Every structure is written in C-alpha cells, then in structure tokens.
Tab-separated table of C-alpha atoms in Angstrom:
chain	number	residue	atom	x	y	z
V	1	MET	CA	0.000	0.000	0.000
V	2	PRO	CA	1.279	3.548	-0.604
V	3	TYR	CA	3.102	5.342	2.171
V	4	ARG	CA	2.402	8.913	3.141
V	5	LEU	CA	5.711	10.609	2.607
V	6	ILE	CA	4.880	13.690	4.655
V	7	LEU	CA	7.243	13.288	7.569
V	8	SER	CA	10.910	12.589	7.218
V	9	ILE	CA	11.870	9.024	8.069
V	10	ALA	CA	13.380	10.128	11.353
V	11	ALA	CA	10.300	12.110	12.304
V	12	LEU	CA	8.036	9.258	11.306
V	13	ALA	CA	10.002	6.828	13.445
V	14	ALA	CA	9.780	9.105	16.446
V	15	ALA	CA	6.075	9.674	15.927
V	16	LEU	CA	5.304	5.979	15.654
V	17	LEU	CA	7.285	4.979	18.701
V	18	ALA	CA	5.639	7.744	20.696
V	19	ALA	CA	2.131	6.865	19.493
V	20	PRO	CA	-0.268	5.921	22.306
V	21	ALA	CA	-1.946	2.548	22.598
V	22	GLN	CA	-5.137	4.081	21.199
V	23	ALA	CA	-3.392	4.290	17.820
V	24	GLY	CA	-3.419	0.527	17.532
V	25	ILE	CA	-5.087	-1.723	14.980
V	26	GLY	CA	-8.749	-0.817	14.661
V	27	ALA	CA	-8.699	1.294	17.802
V	28	GLN	CA	-12.489	1.646	18.005
V	29	VAL	CA	-13.262	-2.035	17.569
V	30	THR	CA	-16.159	-3.519	19.527
V	31	ASN	CA	-16.846	-7.187	20.125
V	32	PHE	CA	-19.585	-9.232	21.753
V	33	THR	CA	-20.991	-12.764	21.674
V	34	LEU	CA	-24.581	-13.725	20.849
V	35	ALA	CA	-26.500	-16.238	22.940
V	36	ASN	CA	-25.929	-18.967	20.344
V	37	GLY	CA	-22.148	-18.552	20.661
V	38	LEU	CA	-21.434	-16.468	17.548
V	39	GLU	CA	-18.620	-14.000	18.193
V	40	VAL	CA	-19.146	-10.597	16.571
V	41	VAL	CA	-16.463	-7.974	15.845
V	42	VAL	CA	-17.419	-4.487	14.650
V	43	ILE	CA	-14.853	-2.085	13.165
V	44	PRO	CA	-16.500	1.285	12.390
V	45	ASP	CA	-15.207	3.186	9.355
V	46	HIS	CA	-17.491	6.021	8.266
V	47	ARG	CA	-15.410	7.501	5.446
V	48	ALA	CA	-17.523	5.839	2.747
V	49	PRO	CA	-21.048	4.323	2.787
V	50	VAL	CA	-19.811	0.741	2.335
V	51	VAL	CA	-19.281	-2.255	4.581
V	52	THR	CA	-17.156	-5.394	4.475
V	53	HIS	CA	-19.099	-8.339	5.886
V	54	MET	CA	-17.151	-11.489	6.743
V	55	VAL	CA	-18.064	-14.812	8.301
V	56	TRP	CA	-15.143	-16.922	9.504
V	57	TYR	CA	-15.509	-20.564	10.489
V	58	LYS	CA	-12.889	-22.015	12.795
V	59	VAL	CA	-12.250	-24.993	10.564
V	60	GLY	CA	-9.742	-25.573	7.792
V	61	SER	CA	-7.738	-28.254	6.088
V	62	ALA	CA	-5.912	-29.155	9.312
V	63	ASP	CA	-9.266	-30.222	10.809
V	64	GLU	CA	-10.086	-32.743	8.085
V	65	THR	CA	-10.298	-36.471	8.678
V	66	PRO	CA	-7.096	-38.170	7.454
V	67	GLY	CA	-7.647	-39.532	3.963
V	68	LYS	CA	-10.127	-36.785	3.045
V	69	SER	CA	-7.783	-33.920	2.265
V	70	GLY	CA	-9.374	-31.057	0.366
V	71	LEU	CA	-12.750	-31.465	2.079
V	72	ALA	CA	-12.754	-28.033	3.744
V	73	HIS	CA	-11.960	-26.352	0.428
V	74	PHE	CA	-14.530	-28.480	-1.429
V	75	LEU	CA	-17.217	-27.452	1.062
V	76	GLU	CA	-16.268	-23.810	0.555
V	77	HIS	CA	-17.197	-24.255	-3.120
V	78	LEU	CA	-20.426	-26.052	-2.246
V	79	MET	CA	-21.547	-23.284	0.106
V	80	PHE	CA	-22.555	-21.310	-3.002
V	81	LYS	CA	-25.033	-23.993	-4.128
V	82	GLY	CA	-28.049	-22.565	-2.359
V	83	THR	CA	-30.571	-23.288	0.359
V	84	ALA	CA	-34.304	-23.969	0.389
V	85	LYS	CA	-34.918	-20.262	1.029
V	86	ASN	CA	-32.308	-18.964	-1.419
V	87	PRO	CA	-31.839	-21.359	-4.341
V	88	LEU	CA	-28.633	-21.778	-6.339
V	89	GLY	CA	-27.325	-18.494	-7.744
V	90	ARG	CA	-29.619	-16.071	-5.925
V	91	PHE	CA	-27.087	-14.885	-3.338
V	92	SER	CA	-24.421	-14.123	-5.934
V	93	GLN	CA	-26.951	-12.529	-8.290
V	94	VAL	CA	-28.077	-10.110	-5.588
V	95	VAL	CA	-24.489	-9.174	-4.735
V	96	ALA	CA	-23.762	-8.482	-8.400
V	97	THR	CA	-26.975	-6.502	-8.916
V	98	ILE	CA	-26.209	-4.108	-6.061
V	99	GLY	CA	-22.652	-3.601	-7.307
V	100	GLY	CA	-21.027	-5.551	-4.509
V	101	GLN	CA	-18.095	-7.932	-4.374
V	102	GLU	CA	-17.951	-11.407	-2.870
V	103	ASN	CA	-15.537	-14.261	-2.477
V	104	ALA	CA	-14.427	-17.029	-0.161
V	105	PHE	CA	-11.192	-18.679	0.928
V	106	THR	CA	-9.916	-21.723	2.772
V	107	ALA	CA	-6.740	-22.030	4.830
V	108	ALA	CA	-5.300	-24.604	7.186
V	109	ASP	CA	-7.094	-23.161	10.235
V	110	TYR	CA	-10.164	-21.345	8.919
V	111	THR	CA	-12.644	-20.854	6.092
V	112	GLY	CA	-14.085	-17.431	5.287
V	113	TYR	CA	-16.839	-15.855	3.213
V	114	PHE	CA	-17.137	-12.136	2.552
V	115	GLN	CA	-19.033	-9.429	0.727
V	116	ARG	CA	-18.279	-5.749	0.253
V	117	VAL	CA	-21.532	-3.882	-0.357
V	118	PRO	CA	-23.295	-0.523	0.162
V	119	ARG	CA	-24.109	-0.040	3.837
V	120	ASP	CA	-27.877	-0.246	3.217
V	121	GLU	CA	-27.443	-3.816	1.959
V	122	LEU	CA	-25.720	-5.092	5.092
V	123	LYS	CA	-28.797	-6.695	6.612
V	124	GLN	CA	-29.522	-8.584	3.402
V	125	MET	CA	-25.975	-10.001	3.369
V	126	MET	CA	-26.363	-11.056	6.990
V	127	GLU	CA	-29.641	-12.776	6.158
V	128	PHE	CA	-28.034	-14.694	3.302
V	129	GLU	CA	-25.047	-15.827	5.377
V	130	ALA	CA	-27.197	-16.729	8.372
V	131	ASP	CA	-29.409	-18.827	6.087
V	132	ARG	CA	-26.541	-20.845	4.606
V	133	MET	CA	-24.828	-21.279	7.975
V	134	THR	CA	-27.054	-24.296	8.622
V	135	GLY	CA	-29.471	-24.387	5.665
V	136	LEU	CA	-27.249	-25.599	2.828
V	137	VAL	CA	-28.982	-27.974	0.406
V	138	LEU	CA	-26.819	-30.308	-1.673
V	139	THR	CA	-27.708	-32.797	-4.367
V	140	ASP	CA	-25.462	-35.006	-6.448
V	141	ASP	CA	-26.457	-32.935	-9.478
V	142	VAL	CA	-24.585	-29.918	-8.082
V	143	VAL	CA	-21.877	-31.730	-6.111
V	144	ARG	CA	-20.425	-33.843	-8.908
V	145	PRO	CA	-19.869	-30.974	-11.388
V	146	GLU	CA	-18.324	-28.875	-8.628
V	147	LEU	CA	-15.831	-31.628	-7.890
V	148	ASN	CA	-14.651	-31.282	-11.484
V	149	VAL	CA	-14.289	-27.530	-10.928
V	150	VAL	CA	-12.080	-28.179	-7.904
V	151	LEU	CA	-9.977	-30.687	-9.827
V	152	GLU	CA	-9.468	-28.154	-12.597
V	153	GLU	CA	-8.477	-25.576	-9.974
V	154	HIS	CA	-5.930	-28.089	-8.711
V	155	ASN	CA	-4.553	-28.407	-12.242
V	156	MET	CA	-4.207	-24.652	-12.600
V	157	ARG	CA	-2.843	-23.827	-9.165
V	158	VAL	CA	-0.705	-26.868	-8.478
V	159	GLY	CA	-0.419	-29.307	-11.352
V	160	ASN	CA	0.761	-26.668	-13.812
V	161	ASN	CA	2.732	-24.639	-11.272
V	162	PRO	CA	6.176	-26.079	-10.416
V	163	ALA	CA	6.715	-23.602	-7.559
V	164	ALA	CA	3.414	-24.603	-5.958
V	165	ARG	CA	4.262	-28.281	-6.299
V	166	LEU	CA	7.614	-27.694	-4.631
V	167	GLY	CA	5.847	-25.839	-1.818
V	168	GLU	CA	3.549	-28.822	-1.270
V	169	GLN	CA	6.513	-31.186	-1.088
V	170	MET	CA	8.335	-28.893	1.325
V	171	ASP	CA	5.316	-28.639	3.639
V	172	ALA	CA	4.949	-32.409	3.605
V	173	ALA	CA	8.627	-32.742	4.548
V	174	LEU	CA	8.529	-29.989	7.188
V	175	TYR	CA	5.590	-31.474	9.097
V	176	LEU	CA	6.420	-35.043	10.024
V	177	ASN	CA	3.231	-35.580	12.023
V	178	HIS	CA	1.024	-32.462	11.991
V	179	PRO	CA	-1.830	-32.054	9.459
V	180	TYR	CA	-0.327	-28.762	8.256
V	181	GLY	CA	1.761	-31.057	6.079
V	182	ARG	CA	-1.124	-31.760	3.710
V	183	PRO	CA	-2.184	-29.234	1.069
V	184	VAL	CA	-5.172	-27.000	1.727
V	185	ILE	CA	-6.567	-27.883	-1.704
V	186	GLY	CA	-5.904	-31.543	-0.953
V	187	TRP	CA	-3.947	-34.395	-2.510
V	188	ARG	CA	-5.404	-35.040	-5.947
V	189	GLN	CA	-6.182	-38.728	-5.457
V	190	GLU	CA	-8.141	-37.856	-2.307
V	191	ILE	CA	-9.971	-34.924	-3.906
V	192	GLU	CA	-11.221	-37.333	-6.572
V	193	GLN	CA	-12.958	-39.402	-3.869
V	194	LEU	CA	-14.839	-36.547	-2.168
V	195	ASP	CA	-18.614	-36.764	-2.283
V	196	ARG	CA	-21.884	-35.257	-1.123
V	197	GLU	CA	-22.195	-37.360	2.045
V	198	GLY	CA	-18.709	-36.460	3.244
V	199	ALA	CA	-19.263	-32.770	2.554
V	200	LEU	CA	-22.559	-32.717	4.451
V	201	GLU	CA	-21.054	-34.566	7.409
V	202	PHE	CA	-18.224	-32.034	7.575
V	203	TYR	CA	-20.717	-29.168	7.229
V	204	ARG	CA	-22.944	-30.397	10.043
V	205	ARG	CA	-19.933	-30.983	12.255
V	206	PHE	CA	-18.314	-27.560	11.919
V	207	TYR	CA	-20.750	-25.011	10.473
V	208	THR	CA	-22.566	-23.775	13.551
V	209	PRO	CA	-22.747	-20.283	15.083
V	210	ASN	CA	-20.691	-21.287	18.112
V	211	ASN	CA	-17.798	-22.141	15.771
V	212	ALA	CA	-17.948	-18.895	13.777
V	213	ILE	CA	-16.869	-15.260	13.923
V	214	LEU	CA	-18.756	-12.435	12.260
V	215	VAL	CA	-16.597	-9.425	11.351
V	216	ILE	CA	-18.214	-6.231	10.080
V	217	ALA	CA	-15.988	-3.333	9.047
V	218	GLY	CA	-17.292	-0.129	7.558
V	219	ASP	CA	-20.063	2.418	7.810
V	220	VAL	CA	-21.972	0.915	10.710
V	221	THR	CA	-22.170	1.607	14.438
V	222	PRO	CA	-21.727	-1.107	17.073
V	223	GLU	CA	-25.351	-0.616	18.122
V	224	GLU	CA	-26.637	-1.099	14.574
V	225	ALA	CA	-24.448	-4.151	14.092
V	226	ARG	CA	-25.629	-5.717	17.340
V	227	THR	CA	-29.282	-5.241	16.420
V	228	LEU	CA	-28.823	-6.643	12.911
V	229	ALA	CA	-26.734	-9.564	14.141
V	230	GLN	CA	-29.369	-10.509	16.690
V	231	GLU	CA	-32.152	-10.287	14.078
V	232	THR	CA	-30.296	-12.508	11.606
V	233	PHE	CA	-27.505	-14.682	12.967
V	234	GLY	CA	-29.038	-14.650	16.425
V	235	GLN	CA	-31.920	-16.760	15.117
V	236	VAL	CA	-29.605	-19.586	13.978
V	237	PRO	CA	-29.525	-22.412	16.530
V	238	ARG	CA	-26.424	-24.278	17.552
V	239	VAL	CA	-26.352	-27.497	15.586
V	240	ALA	CA	-23.150	-28.981	16.992
V	241	GLU	CA	-20.780	-28.726	19.924
V	242	VAL	CA	-17.290	-28.365	18.510
V	243	LYS	CA	-14.442	-30.061	20.325
V	244	PRO	CA	-11.145	-28.286	21.141
V	245	ARG	CA	-8.689	-28.213	18.255
V	246	ILE	CA	-6.126	-30.696	19.495
V	247	ARG	CA	-3.996	-31.912	16.599
V	248	PRO	CA	-1.066	-34.345	16.456
V	249	GLN	CA	2.058	-32.344	17.251
V	250	GLU	CA	5.546	-32.542	15.817
V	251	PRO	CA	8.196	-34.815	17.347
V	252	VAL	CA	11.676	-33.434	17.920
V	253	GLN	CA	13.115	-32.918	14.469
V	254	GLU	CA	16.696	-34.095	14.203
V	255	ALA	CA	17.611	-34.017	10.522
V	256	ALA	CA	17.715	-31.267	7.918
V	257	ARG	CA	15.799	-32.177	4.780
V	258	THR	CA	16.349	-31.125	1.165
V	259	VAL	CA	13.695	-31.405	-1.560
V	260	THR	CA	14.468	-30.942	-5.258
V	261	LEU	CA	11.752	-30.519	-7.853
V	262	ALA	CA	12.733	-30.546	-11.522
V	263	ASP	CA	10.313	-29.407	-14.206
V	264	ALA	CA	10.833	-28.492	-17.846
V	265	ARG	CA	8.658	-25.393	-17.379
V	266	VAL	CA	11.019	-23.834	-14.827
V	267	THR	CA	12.532	-20.725	-16.397
V	268	GLN	CA	14.394	-19.513	-13.313
V	269	PRO	CA	15.849	-21.792	-10.591
V	270	SER	CA	15.171	-20.748	-7.013
V	271	LEU	CA	15.899	-21.758	-3.445
V	272	SER	CA	13.516	-21.766	-0.489
V	273	ARG	CA	13.845	-22.864	3.103
V	274	TYR	CA	11.161	-23.413	5.726
V	275	TYR	CA	11.979	-23.439	9.448
V	276	LEU	CA	9.495	-24.926	11.906
V	277	VAL	CA	8.803	-22.157	14.468
V	278	PRO	CA	6.093	-21.191	16.976
V	279	SER	CA	3.044	-19.242	15.860
V	280	SER	CA	1.506	-16.310	17.699
V	281	THR	CA	-0.756	-18.840	19.426
V	282	SER	CA	1.789	-21.544	20.272
V	283	ALA	CA	4.758	-19.300	21.171
V	284	ARG	CA	5.956	-18.317	24.609
V	285	PRO	CA	5.270	-14.680	25.629
V	286	GLY	CA	7.215	-12.311	23.378
V	287	GLU	CA	8.609	-15.076	21.167
V	288	SER	CA	6.295	-14.616	18.183
V	289	GLU	CA	6.937	-10.870	18.152
V	290	ALA	CA	10.703	-11.497	18.143
V	291	LEU	CA	10.333	-13.940	15.239
V	292	ASP	CA	8.248	-11.370	13.375
V	293	VAL	CA	10.954	-8.734	13.776
V	294	LEU	CA	13.658	-11.272	12.909
V	295	ALA	CA	11.956	-12.174	9.625
V	296	HIS	CA	11.493	-8.498	8.808
V	297	ILE	CA	15.172	-7.731	9.420
V	298	LEU	CA	16.257	-10.755	7.412
V	299	GLY	CA	14.061	-10.353	4.401
V	300	ARG	CA	11.594	-7.486	4.114
V	301	GLY	CA	12.557	-5.172	1.275
V	302	GLU	CA	15.787	-3.928	-0.214
V	303	ASN	CA	17.226	-2.813	3.129
V	304	SER	CA	16.939	-6.307	4.592
V	305	ARG	CA	19.984	-8.324	5.551
V	306	LEU	CA	19.507	-11.033	2.922
V	307	TYR	CA	18.931	-8.563	0.094
V	308	GLN	CA	21.829	-6.327	1.079
V	309	VAL	CA	24.296	-9.222	1.296
V	310	LEU	CA	23.143	-11.532	-1.497
V	311	VAL	CA	21.911	-9.025	-4.079
V	312	ILE	CA	23.762	-5.786	-3.395
V	313	GLY	CA	26.937	-6.944	-1.654
V	314	LYS	CA	27.945	-10.259	-3.233
V	315	GLY	CA	25.903	-10.048	-6.417
V	316	LEU	CA	24.837	-13.694	-6.129
V	317	ALA	CA	21.069	-13.267	-6.368
V	318	ILE	CA	18.399	-11.419	-8.289
V	319	ASN	CA	16.205	-11.206	-5.208
V	320	ALA	CA	16.110	-12.518	-1.663
V	321	GLY	CA	13.751	-12.265	1.275
V	322	ALA	CA	12.091	-13.836	4.286
V	323	SER	CA	8.649	-14.067	5.860
V	324	TYR	CA	6.973	-15.351	9.006
V	325	ASP	CA	3.473	-16.872	8.960
V	326	GLY	CA	2.629	-16.046	12.553
V	327	ILE	CA	-1.169	-16.400	12.471
V	328	ALA	CA	-1.790	-20.100	13.061
V	329	VAL	CA	-3.096	-22.427	15.761
V	330	ASP	CA	0.019	-24.587	15.967
V	331	HIS	CA	3.691	-24.303	15.046
V	332	THR	CA	4.163	-22.560	11.729
V	333	ARG	CA	7.040	-21.650	9.438
V	334	LEU	CA	9.602	-18.932	8.943
V	335	SER	CA	10.678	-18.877	5.296
V	336	VAL	CA	13.759	-17.579	3.522
V	337	TYR	CA	14.168	-17.552	-0.242
V	338	ALA	CA	16.409	-16.314	-3.030
V	339	THR	CA	16.722	-16.463	-6.810
V	340	PRO	CA	20.297	-16.865	-8.073
V	341	LYS	CA	21.927	-15.019	-10.925
V	342	PRO	CA	22.391	-17.262	-14.007
V	343	GLU	CA	26.026	-18.095	-13.278
V	344	VAL	CA	25.401	-18.958	-9.609
V	345	SER	CA	24.504	-22.510	-8.549
V	346	LEU	CA	21.894	-23.263	-5.908
V	347	PRO	CA	24.476	-24.857	-3.572
V	348	GLN	CA	26.556	-21.665	-3.814
V	349	LEU	CA	23.495	-19.585	-3.005
V	350	GLU	CA	22.533	-21.838	-0.106
V	351	GLN	CA	26.019	-21.504	1.366
V	352	ALA	CA	25.731	-17.718	1.191
V	353	ILE	CA	22.301	-17.780	2.847
V	354	ASP	CA	23.652	-19.995	5.613
V	355	ALA	CA	26.445	-17.488	6.210
V	356	VAL	CA	23.958	-14.616	6.589
V	357	LEU	CA	21.843	-16.585	9.033
V	358	ALA	CA	24.889	-17.766	10.989
V	359	ASP	CA	26.037	-14.164	11.356
V	360	VAL	CA	22.676	-13.159	12.859
V	361	VAL	CA	22.782	-16.126	15.221
V	362	GLU	CA	26.358	-15.358	16.276
V	363	ASN	CA	26.405	-11.552	16.293
V	364	GLY	CA	22.773	-10.493	16.422
V	365	VAL	CA	21.261	-7.508	14.613
V	366	THR	CA	22.237	-3.863	14.648
V	367	ALA	CA	20.365	-1.135	16.468
V	368	GLU	CA	19.635	0.502	13.121
V	369	GLU	CA	18.162	-2.702	11.662
V	370	LEU	CA	16.060	-3.211	14.768
V	371	GLU	CA	14.571	0.272	14.878
V	372	ARG	CA	14.013	0.491	11.126
V	373	SER	CA	12.168	-2.818	11.045
V	374	LYS	CA	10.021	-2.124	14.089
V	375	ASN	CA	9.107	1.324	12.769
V	376	ARG	CA	8.137	-0.118	9.403
V	377	MET	CA	6.065	-2.892	10.986
V	378	ILE	CA	4.218	-0.485	13.264
V	379	ALA	CA	3.672	1.911	10.368
V	380	ASP	CA	2.179	-0.899	8.283
V	381	ALA	CA	-0.158	-1.775	11.145
V	382	ILE	CA	-1.295	1.821	11.553
V	383	TYR	CA	-1.800	2.261	7.806
V	384	ALA	CA	-3.937	-0.895	7.860
V	385	ASN	CA	-6.526	1.223	9.661
V	386	ASP	CA	-7.150	2.888	6.281
V	387	ASN	CA	-8.262	-0.385	4.693
V	388	GLN	CA	-11.437	-1.861	6.128
V	389	ARG	CA	-11.030	-5.200	4.360
V	390	ALA	CA	-7.442	-5.554	5.604
V	391	LEU	CA	-8.629	-4.864	9.153
V	392	ALA	CA	-11.488	-7.341	8.850
V	393	GLN	CA	-9.101	-10.006	7.571
V	394	TRP	CA	-6.551	-9.326	10.300
V	395	TYR	CA	-9.130	-9.655	13.067
V	396	GLY	CA	-10.890	-12.623	11.499
V	397	ALA	CA	-7.741	-14.674	10.940
V	398	ALA	CA	-6.336	-13.875	14.371
V	399	LEU	CA	-9.537	-14.686	16.255
V	400	ALA	CA	-10.058	-17.860	14.225
V	401	THR	CA	-6.654	-19.107	15.407
V	402	GLY	CA	-7.038	-18.306	19.083
V	403	ALA	CA	-6.159	-14.631	19.586
V	404	SER	CA	-8.359	-12.072	21.332
V	405	VAL	CA	-9.559	-8.718	20.041
V	406	GLU	CA	-7.311	-6.971	22.551
V	407	GLN	CA	-4.271	-8.920	21.393
V	408	VAL	CA	-4.864	-7.831	17.811
V	409	ARG	CA	-5.545	-4.208	18.699
V	410	THR	CA	-2.418	-3.865	20.817
V	411	TRP	CA	-0.052	-5.721	18.472
V	412	PRO	CA	2.038	-2.546	17.843
V	413	ASP	CA	2.536	-2.196	21.599
V	414	ARG	CA	4.063	-5.670	21.716
V	415	ILE	CA	6.369	-4.979	18.777
V	416	ARG	CA	7.750	-1.731	20.285
V	417	PRO	CA	9.647	-3.352	23.197
V	418	VAL	CA	11.218	-6.192	21.175
V	419	SER	CA	14.944	-5.969	21.869
V	420	ALA	CA	17.997	-6.902	19.832
V	421	GLN	CA	18.695	-9.607	22.400
V	422	ALA	CA	15.217	-11.088	21.949
V	423	VAL	CA	15.706	-11.185	18.182
V	424	GLN	CA	19.093	-12.879	18.523
V	425	ASP	CA	17.669	-15.375	21.034
V	426	ALA	CA	14.906	-16.229	18.566
V	427	ALA	CA	17.463	-16.718	15.811
V	428	ARG	CA	19.624	-18.952	18.013
V	429	ARG	CA	16.691	-21.073	19.102
V	430	TRP	CA	14.788	-21.423	15.844
V	431	LEU	CA	17.200	-21.003	12.921
V	432	ASP	CA	18.345	-24.563	13.436
V	433	LYS	CA	18.821	-26.401	10.162
V	434	ARG	CA	17.792	-29.676	11.797
V	435	HIS	CA	14.286	-28.186	12.028
V	436	SER	CA	14.145	-27.114	8.406
V	437	VAL	CA	13.463	-28.119	4.826
V	438	THR	CA	15.392	-26.613	1.912
V	439	GLY	CA	13.785	-26.659	-1.512
V	440	TYR	CA	15.539	-26.498	-4.866
V	441	LEU	CA	13.438	-25.616	-7.908
V	442	VAL	CA	15.359	-26.524	-11.066
V	443	LYS	CA	14.783	-26.936	-14.777
V	444	ASP	CA	14.351	-30.524	-15.944
V	445	THR	CA	16.626	-30.665	-18.964
V	446	HIS	CA	16.102	-34.418	-19.403
V	447	ALA	CA	12.413	-33.826	-20.140
V	448	GLN	CA	13.419	-31.485	-22.940
V	449	GLU	CA	15.793	-34.069	-24.384
V	450	LYS	CA	13.053	-36.717	-24.364
V	451	ARG	CA	10.685	-34.460	-26.318
V	452	SER	CA	13.282	-33.429	-28.920
C-alpha cells in the first residue's frame, strides 16, 4: 500500500514509537458474543457508505479427517449452491446486482466468506449468510460438477505450477506428524474421492454459530451491528458442539531435509527454506513478536539483511527475502528464499544464505536494523486502519486461530519493546537447520531431451 511521505523518516520513526496505545489496529473495535455462541467484531469506518461483511468458520484443512484432504476447500465451493430459502445463484446474483463484491477462501485453520456492499445492503448479506450457515442444500447434481471444478483448480494452481508443487513437497517434509503437512486444496487422489455425504457430514460438524466469527468493518455503528446480528444470525440455533482443536504435534526434528523438484517449465531456478517455528498462538510470551521482527530484518525489502548481502553486496542473487506466517493455531514456518543469478549454482546460493543466518545467530542484529524494522512494521499496522477489508481479515484470521480482540488491537505495543537480544535469542533457538526443509526448484533438462 502507498506510504504517506509527509514526515521525514526520522520524524516518522519518532512519531510511531511515541504513538499511544489508542493508535493501535482498529482502535475503536467492539466485540460481543450472541447467545448462540457467535462472536461478533465491529470495526466502524465512516469515510464511505460501504461495509465489508465477513463470516469466519474455525475450521480448515488441518481439521479434516485423514484420507479426506481437500474437504474443507470443497465445502467452501459447495456453500454457493443454495438453500431452500435462497436457491442456487440467488445470493451471488443479488451481490452483483447491487454492485457488490464477494468471495471465499480456505486455509489450514479457517474458512471465510465475505461481501463488500453498500451499507444499506448489510442486513440482506447477513440474512443470506445466516441462512446458509445451517441451511445448505446439496444434491449429487450440483456436487459432482463442482468436484470437477475443484480438480481443474488443482490443475491450474498446483499441477501446472512447479513452484506450488515444490511448496507442497516442502510442507509435507517440514511437518512429520502435523496435518499442516497436507495441502489446503488436498492431494489429488483424495480430492477425486470426495462426495456429497462427506461434505454434508463435515458441514454439520463444523458449520454452527458457536464455531464462527462475524466481522463487520465499515459504515456501521456497534449498536446497529448488534441489532442486525441478533435479528439474523441470532436466530440460527447451535447445531453442533465443537471439540477443542487438538492436533497431532511434531516430534523433535533431528535431521535437515532437502527437496528438489525438476520441471521443464522452470525458467528460473530458485531456493527456499522453511523453518518450523512457533506461531503467535503456540509461542511463549514475546517469542512470536521477536520472530516477526527477525523475519522483517532478514528479508523485508531492499534494506533487509539477505537482500543487502546476497543481491547488493555479493551479487549472487536477483532477489532474496524472508517471511513469518505467525497467524496459526500450531507451530508454523519462517521462510527464507532467493533467486540466483544465471552463473550462480543453488548450492553456492545456499552456502551464502547460511552465512547470513549464521552471522545473525552469532552476532545479532544492529540497532539501526532493529529500529528500522520495528518502525516499518508499526507503520504498516497503523496504515492498515485505512483499509477496512485488511482490518477485517486481520481480526478474522487472528480470532479464528485463538487470539483475542485486545491482542490484535495492541499488536504494535508488543512490537515496540522487542529488543535486539530477543531477536538474537529467537534466531539462536529457531534457525536450526535440523528443524528445516530446503527446496531447490530446477529446470528438468532431461524432459526437454526426451521431447526433442
């Protein structure tokens, strides 16, 4: 998103670090719980007469029965197939007619549905979502064709995408025991076996108001939202009691793993590495924040350590970076990646990456790196207040994985005190190659020879 270049960088840094807690993420957020267990979050934003309406279910691919991978994502598709009250196509037709936007998504820990519409249409969206929360009607006539749609999506997103296929293999190697190791879209041979009965069983097990979060961001007051929520979602009964999300956890990992995927369609080799690390939910106090800052220092932008050393300093790579997927129920991953210059081999690049990481583990980070990264992270969080959908997604994902509204709102206040020592401690503890998977994406020249 664009940055407001009004203050000098120094002045901006000072202003951000001095900002009070009220300048957090969605400072005016309100939350409450209906009698049926539905949690409601309201984020007022009166700058335009529009609202973002999101329903998050605390169920994703990691909650599937083993052998039925892809079921959560398949059900997401089927949720658009209509109810007795609102037959197939009506919901989407109404959204389109009023000039709104809609979509849905599935992840390992949650499934979400959203619409962005004029404020006067909010109640109608709530009525539609409340209706399909427990009223979905499925027949084989709609389920079977949709399975073909999902299989074609698998072809497009995974089958024809070497980088995505490598990512799947790396996840499967990183998680020796946890269900995060299976793809959200599912393994193809298991997707092919999904059916109506399995989808309905999954739906009845997890789609219930006491397993959902309603997030409304936009031109609405908390009082209005409460009244509308009670009139719509409040009339939906609990249909299931959802058990705690206790998944198989990882054993102690004792061996570094390397995965190589060769494909004739690869035009540019690349290197990726995943480290198994705590999430914001599974970490000890302060640990997730330190990992967040560590990843930012290592790989966010052209001033990051990896970019400065590998691209600018040694001229070994075209790009380099790092990221931390902190919003998750269980242990997650910290990723580093780089794309080599044509004359540089992947082993050479890996050795250079290892040297950068070893230096951080041994010598820590500089005061300048620390302050620059924290200032940028806090600035990004504050600027997120200008984007109602970004705020709704932040709150929805965090609450669906175990965080509280207060924890989300005060995230900048937990980033501010992260010290250089905490960042180095996180690097020492978690940048352990024995707990990692390194992926090589290379061009399959043999495939070319076979075709010629």
